[in-house]
Amino acid sequence: MAQELNFKQELTGCFGQPVAENPTQAMVEAAYRHHGLDWRYLTIEVAPDDLADAVRGARAMGFAGFNCTIPHKVAVIEHLDGLGESASLMGAVNCVVRRGGQLIGENTDGKGFVESLRTLTDPQGKSVVIFGAGGAARAISVEVALAGATRITIVNRSIDRGTELVELLRDKVHVAADFVSWAGNYSVPEGTDVVINATSIGLFPDVDARVALDVDTLKAGMVVADVIPNPPKTQLVRDATERGCKVIDGLGMLVNQGVIGIRYWTGVDPDPAVMRNALEEVFGE
Ligand code: NDP
């Protein structure tokens, strides 16, 4: 059966997620159908001990690539043949692409975010505040810096994680970066262009959770982004919209990392609107 699929169709896989109702699968396959691509995106759960065999299997079956999620984003690296620039800087891979017989690890989370951001503003020369210092914040901050942001402020609860990210940004990406220990409501400094929630605050089911922030310091015209895809209309998205900010919700980043993955795997530039509609159906928006 696997061989039959291998000969008839190109395959991409998504490692490490539960098999039922996977939003990424719904989104990617909607794009494949829309563009008449005879491809499949499979959701396959892989236990950590089976990762090496799973990657070997993907090679053997001629997968065009795959996404990987927690807990495989770092562990997958030793099984690959090389890394793209930002994946190498971050030390994390969420998208693997077969190029000339080699499996290359990329990180499309931050690139997807920057594609969303570019629809509202050019990151070049911007001053950016990011809440969080986990995987999403690392991906976004590195990519925003590579896109030319001139100052990045990391606001995080855990001091160790926050300072580690700031050191990475200063030492490896060579951008001006500061750490702020997050205590009480954070006031966004004057002159900030972009504010990003890259924490898990507001993710379903804790939908009423608020990012600790003085919302009066969000000014009209600022770009405010939230990475939370479910629900897309987080409290931060609502607060920022009310204050006249330009807002990016978590679906924007999710759609755009998918756009980049499909482009890498198939060479086709998929329609983001089709992909967003598929996600909205899954999330009941
Ligand atoms: P991590 O676990 O790596 O990091 C979580 C971050 O959130 C840490 O900085 C953590 O702070 C902070 N945090 C969590 N709860 C609180 C709280 N109550 N108060 C203050 N800070 C808090 O997760 P990821 O970075 O991988 O993911 C973060 C979010 O990004 C998830 O909700 C995920 O759904 C979303 N995401 C969205 C994507 C998209 O395409 N839209 C892509 C990838 C992720 P501390 O260090 O102090 O623990």
Coordinates of C-alpha atoms and ligand atoms in Angstrom, one line a residue:
M1 CA 0.0 0.0 0.0
A2 CA 2.7 2.4 0.9
Q3 CA 4.6 1.6 -2.2
E4 CA 1.6 2.1 -4.3
L5 CA 1.1 5.5 -2.8
N6 CA 4.8 6.2 -3.3
F7 CA 4.6 5.6 -7.0
K8 CA 1.3 7.3 -7.7
Q9 CA 1.6 10.4 -5.5
E10 CA 4.2 12.6 -3.9
L11 CA 3.8 12.6 -0.2
T12 CA 4.4 15.0 2.6
G13 CA 4.0 14.0 6.2
C14 CA 3.3 15.8 9.5
F15 CA 5.0 14.1 12.4
G16 CA 4.0 14.1 16.0
Q17 CA 0.4 15.2 16.1
P18 CA -2.7 13.3 16.9
V19 CA -4.3 11.7 13.9
A20 CA -7.8 13.1 14.4
E21 CA -8.9 16.6 13.0
N22 CA -5.5 18.1 12.2
P23 CA -6.0 21.7 11.2
T24 CA -2.7 21.8 9.2
Q25 CA -3.7 18.7 7.2
A26 CA -7.1 20.3 6.4
M27 CA -5.4 23.5 5.3
V28 CA -2.6 21.9 3.2
E29 CA -4.9 19.4 1.5
A30 CA -7.4 22.2 0.7
A31 CA -4.6 23.9 -1.2
Y32 CA -3.6 20.7 -3.0
R33 CA -7.2 20.2 -4.1
H34 CA -7.6 23.8 -5.2
H35 CA -4.5 23.8 -7.3
G36 CA -5.2 20.3 -8.7
L37 CA -2.1 18.9 -7.1
D38 CA -2.2 15.1 -6.8
W39 CA -0.4 15.2 -3.5
R40 CA -1.2 14.0 0.0
Y41 CA -0.4 15.5 3.4
L42 CA -0.5 12.7 6.0
T43 CA -0.7 13.2 9.7
I44 CA 1.4 10.6 11.4
E45 CA 2.1 10.4 15.1
V46 CA 5.7 9.3 15.8
A47 CA 7.0 8.5 19.3
P48 CA 10.4 10.0 20.1
D49 CA 12.2 6.6 20.1
D50 CA 10.9 6.0 16.5
L51 CA 12.0 9.3 15.0
A52 CA 15.2 8.0 13.3
D53 CA 13.2 5.1 11.7
A54 CA 10.5 7.5 10.7
V55 CA 12.9 9.8 8.9
R56 CA 14.6 6.8 7.3
G57 CA 11.1 5.7 6.1
A58 CA 10.4 9.1 4.7
R59 CA 13.6 9.0 2.7
A60 CA 12.9 5.4 1.5
M61 CA 9.4 6.2 0.4
G62 CA 10.5 9.3 -1.4
F63 CA 8.6 11.9 0.6
A64 CA 9.0 15.4 -0.7
G65 CA 9.3 16.5 2.9
F66 CA 7.4 16.8 6.1
N67 CA 6.5 19.1 9.0
C68 CA 7.6 18.2 12.5
T69 CA 6.1 19.5 15.7
I70 CA 6.9 19.2 19.4
P71 CA 8.8 17.1 20.6
H72 CA 10.7 16.5 17.4
K73 CA 11.7 20.0 16.3
V74 CA 15.3 19.8 17.8
A75 CA 15.8 16.0 17.8
V76 CA 15.1 15.7 14.1
I77 CA 18.2 17.7 13.2
E78 CA 20.7 14.8 13.7
H79 CA 18.8 12.8 11.1
L80 CA 18.9 15.4 8.4
D81 CA 21.6 16.3 5.8
G82 CA 21.6 20.1 6.3
L83 CA 19.8 23.1 7.6
G84 CA 18.6 26.4 6.2
E85 CA 19.9 29.7 7.6
S86 CA 17.2 30.4 10.2
A87 CA 16.8 26.8 11.3
S88 CA 20.5 26.7 11.9
L89 CA 20.4 29.9 14.0
M90 CA 17.4 28.8 16.0
G91 CA 18.5 25.1 16.3
A92 CA 14.9 24.0 15.6
V93 CA 13.2 22.6 12.5
N94 CA 9.5 22.5 11.7
C95 CA 9.7 21.8 8.0
V96 CA 11.9 19.3 6.1
V97 CA 12.4 19.6 2.4
R98 CA 14.0 17.0 0.0
R99 CA 16.4 18.9 -2.3
G100 CA 18.5 16.9 -4.7
G101 CA 18.2 13.8 -2.7
Q102 CA 19.1 15.5 0.6
L103 CA 16.7 16.2 3.5
I104 CA 17.2 19.8 4.5
G105 CA 15.6 21.3 7.7
E106 CA 14.0 24.6 7.5
N107 CA 12.0 26.7 10.0
T108 CA 8.9 28.2 8.4
D109 CA 7.2 29.4 11.6
G110 CA 9.1 32.7 11.7
K111 CA 9.1 33.0 7.9
G112 CA 5.3 32.6 7.9
F113 CA 5.1 35.3 10.5
V114 CA 7.2 37.7 8.5
E115 CA 5.1 37.0 5.4
S116 CA 2.0 38.0 7.4
L117 CA 3.8 41.1 8.8
R118 CA 4.9 42.2 5.3
T119 CA 1.2 42.5 4.3
L120 CA 1.0 45.4 6.8
T121 CA 4.5 46.8 7.2
D122 CA 8.1 46.2 6.1
P123 CA 10.1 44.9 9.2
Q124 CA 13.2 46.8 7.9
G125 CA 14.2 49.4 10.5
K126 CA 11.4 48.6 12.9
S127 CA 11.4 48.4 16.7
V128 CA 9.7 45.2 17.8
V129 CA 8.4 44.1 21.3
I130 CA 7.9 40.3 21.6
F131 CA 6.2 38.6 24.6
G132 CA 7.6 35.1 25.2
A133 CA 10.9 33.3 24.7
G134 CA 9.8 29.8 23.7
G135 CA 9.9 28.2 20.3
A136 CA 7.5 30.6 18.6
A137 CA 9.3 33.7 20.0
R138 CA 12.7 32.3 18.9
A139 CA 11.5 31.6 15.4
I140 CA 9.8 35.0 15.1
S141 CA 12.5 37.1 16.6
V142 CA 15.3 35.5 14.5
E143 CA 13.3 35.9 11.3
V144 CA 12.2 39.5 12.1
A145 CA 15.8 40.4 12.8
L146 CA 17.0 38.7 9.5
A147 CA 14.3 40.8 7.8
G148 CA 16.0 44.0 9.0
A149 CA 14.3 45.0 12.3
T150 CA 16.7 47.2 14.2
R151 CA 15.6 46.6 17.8
I152 CA 14.0 43.7 19.5
T153 CA 12.8 43.7 23.1
I154 CA 12.0 40.2 24.6
V155 CA 9.5 40.4 27.5
N156 CA 9.4 37.0 29.3
R157 CA 8.4 35.6 32.6
S158 CA 11.3 33.2 32.9
I159 CA 14.5 35.2 33.1
D160 CA 16.8 32.3 32.0
R161 CA 14.8 31.7 28.8
G162 CA 14.5 35.4 28.1
T163 CA 18.2 36.2 28.5
E164 CA 19.2 33.1 26.5
L165 CA 17.1 34.3 23.6
V166 CA 18.5 37.9 23.8
E167 CA 22.0 36.5 23.8
L168 CA 21.2 34.4 20.7
L169 CA 19.8 37.5 18.9
R170 CA 22.8 39.7 19.9
D171 CA 25.6 37.1 19.3
K172 CA 24.3 35.1 16.3
V173 CA 21.9 37.4 14.5
H174 CA 23.8 40.7 15.4
V175 CA 20.7 42.7 16.2
A176 CA 20.2 45.2 19.1
A177 CA 18.2 43.2 21.6
D178 CA 17.0 43.7 25.2
F179 CA 15.4 41.6 27.9
V180 CA 12.6 42.8 30.1
S181 CA 11.6 40.6 33.0
W182 CA 7.8 40.4 32.9
A183 CA 6.2 41.5 36.1
G184 CA 2.7 43.2 36.2
N185 CA 1.3 45.0 33.2
Y186 CA 4.0 45.8 30.6
S187 CA 3.9 49.3 29.1
V188 CA 4.8 49.4 25.5
P189 CA 7.6 52.0 25.0
E190 CA 7.1 55.0 22.8
G191 CA 8.5 54.4 19.4
T192 CA 7.6 50.8 19.2
D193 CA 6.4 49.8 15.7
V194 CA 5.3 46.1 16.2
V195 CA 4.0 44.2 19.3
I196 CA 3.8 40.4 19.2
N197 CA 2.3 38.0 21.6
A198 CA 4.4 34.8 21.1
T199 CA 3.3 33.1 24.4
S200 CA 0.6 30.5 24.7
I201 CA -1.6 32.9 26.7
G202 CA -5.1 32.9 25.3
L203 CA -4.9 29.5 23.7
F204 CA -8.0 27.3 23.9
P205 CA -9.4 26.4 26.4
D206 CA -8.0 29.4 28.4
V207 CA -9.6 31.9 26.0
D208 CA -10.2 34.6 28.6
A209 CA -6.5 34.7 29.6
R210 CA -5.0 38.2 29.0
V211 CA -1.5 39.1 28.1
A212 CA -0.4 41.3 31.0
L213 CA -0.1 44.6 29.2
D214 CA -1.2 48.2 29.7
V215 CA -3.5 48.3 26.7
D216 CA -3.6 52.1 26.8
T217 CA 0.1 52.0 25.5
L218 CA -1.1 50.3 22.3
K219 CA -1.3 53.2 19.9
A220 CA -3.3 53.6 16.7
G221 CA -1.2 52.6 13.7
M222 CA 1.0 50.2 15.6
V223 CA 1.1 46.6 14.3
V224 CA -0.1 44.1 16.9
A225 CA 0.2 40.4 16.2
D226 CA -0.9 37.3 18.1
V227 CA 0.4 33.8 17.4
I228 CA -2.6 32.1 19.0
P229 CA -4.5 30.4 16.2
N230 CA -7.3 29.0 18.3
P231 CA -9.3 31.1 18.9
P232 CA -8.1 33.7 16.3
K233 CA -9.9 36.6 18.0
T234 CA -8.0 36.6 21.3
Q235 CA -8.4 39.3 23.9
L236 CA -5.3 41.0 22.6
V237 CA -6.6 40.9 19.0
R238 CA -9.8 42.5 20.3
D239 CA -8.1 45.1 22.4
A240 CA -5.7 46.1 19.6
T241 CA -8.5 46.3 17.1
E242 CA -10.5 48.6 19.4
R243 CA -7.5 50.9 19.7
G244 CA -7.0 51.3 15.9
C245 CA -3.9 49.1 15.7
K246 CA -3.2 47.1 12.5
V247 CA -3.8 43.5 13.6
I248 CA -2.4 40.1 12.6
D249 CA -4.1 37.0 14.1
G250 CA -2.6 33.6 14.7
L251 CA -4.2 32.2 11.5
G252 CA -2.1 34.5 9.4
M253 CA 1.2 32.9 10.7
L254 CA -0.2 29.4 10.4
V255 CA -1.5 30.0 6.9
N256 CA 1.8 31.5 5.8
Q257 CA 4.1 28.8 7.2
G258 CA 1.8 26.4 5.2
V259 CA 2.2 28.5 2.1
I260 CA 6.0 28.4 2.4
G261 CA 6.0 24.6 3.1
I262 CA 3.8 23.9 0.0
R263 CA 6.1 26.2 -2.1
Y264 CA 9.2 24.3 -0.9
W265 CA 7.7 20.9 -1.5
T266 CA 5.8 21.4 -4.7
G267 CA 7.1 24.5 -6.3
V268 CA 3.6 25.9 -6.5
D269 CA 2.6 29.1 -4.8
P270 CA -0.7 28.3 -3.1
D271 CA -3.6 30.6 -2.6
P272 CA -3.5 31.7 1.1
A273 CA -7.3 32.6 1.1
V274 CA -8.2 29.0 0.3
M275 CA -6.0 27.8 3.1
R276 CA -7.4 30.3 5.6
N277 CA -11.0 29.3 4.7
A278 CA -10.1 25.7 5.5
L279 CA -8.7 26.6 8.9
E280 CA -11.7 28.8 9.7
E281 CA -13.9 25.8 9.0
V282 CA -11.9 23.7 11.4
F283 CA -11.9 26.4 14.1
G284 CA -15.5 27.3 13.5
E285 CA -14.8 31.0 12.8
Ligands
NDP1 P1 6.7 27.3 24.4 O1 6.2 26.4 25.5 O2 8.1 27.0 23.8 O3 6.8 28.8 25.0 C1 5.7 29.3 25.7 C2 6.0 30.8 26.1 O4 4.8 31.3 26.6 C3 7.1 31.0 27.1 O5 7.8 32.1 26.8 C4 6.4 31.1 28.4 O6 7.1 31.8 29.4 C5 5.2 31.9 27.9 N1 4.0 31.7 28.8 C6 3.2 30.7 28.9 N2 2.2 30.9 29.8 C7 2.5 32.1 30.3 C8 1.8 32.9 31.4 N3 0.7 32.5 32.0 N4 2.4 34.1 31.7 C9 3.5 34.5 31.0 N5 4.1 33.8 30.1 C10 3.6 32.6 29.7 O7 5.6 27.4 23.3 P2 5.8 27.8 21.8 O8 6.6 29.0 21.7 O9 6.1 26.6 21.0 O10 4.3 28.2 21.4 C11 3.7 29.4 21.9 C12 2.3 29.6 21.3 O11 2.6 29.8 19.9 C13 1.4 28.3 21.3 O12 0.2 28.8 21.8 C14 1.3 27.9 19.9 O13 -0.1 27.5 19.6 C15 1.6 29.2 19.1 N6 2.2 28.9 17.8 C16 1.4 29.4 16.8 C17 1.9 29.2 15.5 C18 1.1 29.7 14.3 O14 1.4 29.3 13.2 N7 0.1 30.5 14.6 C19 3.2 28.4 15.2 C20 3.9 28.0 16.4 C21 3.3 28.3 17.7 P3 8.2 31.1 30.3 O15 9.4 31.0 29.5 O16 8.2 32.0 31.5 O17 7.6 29.7 30.7

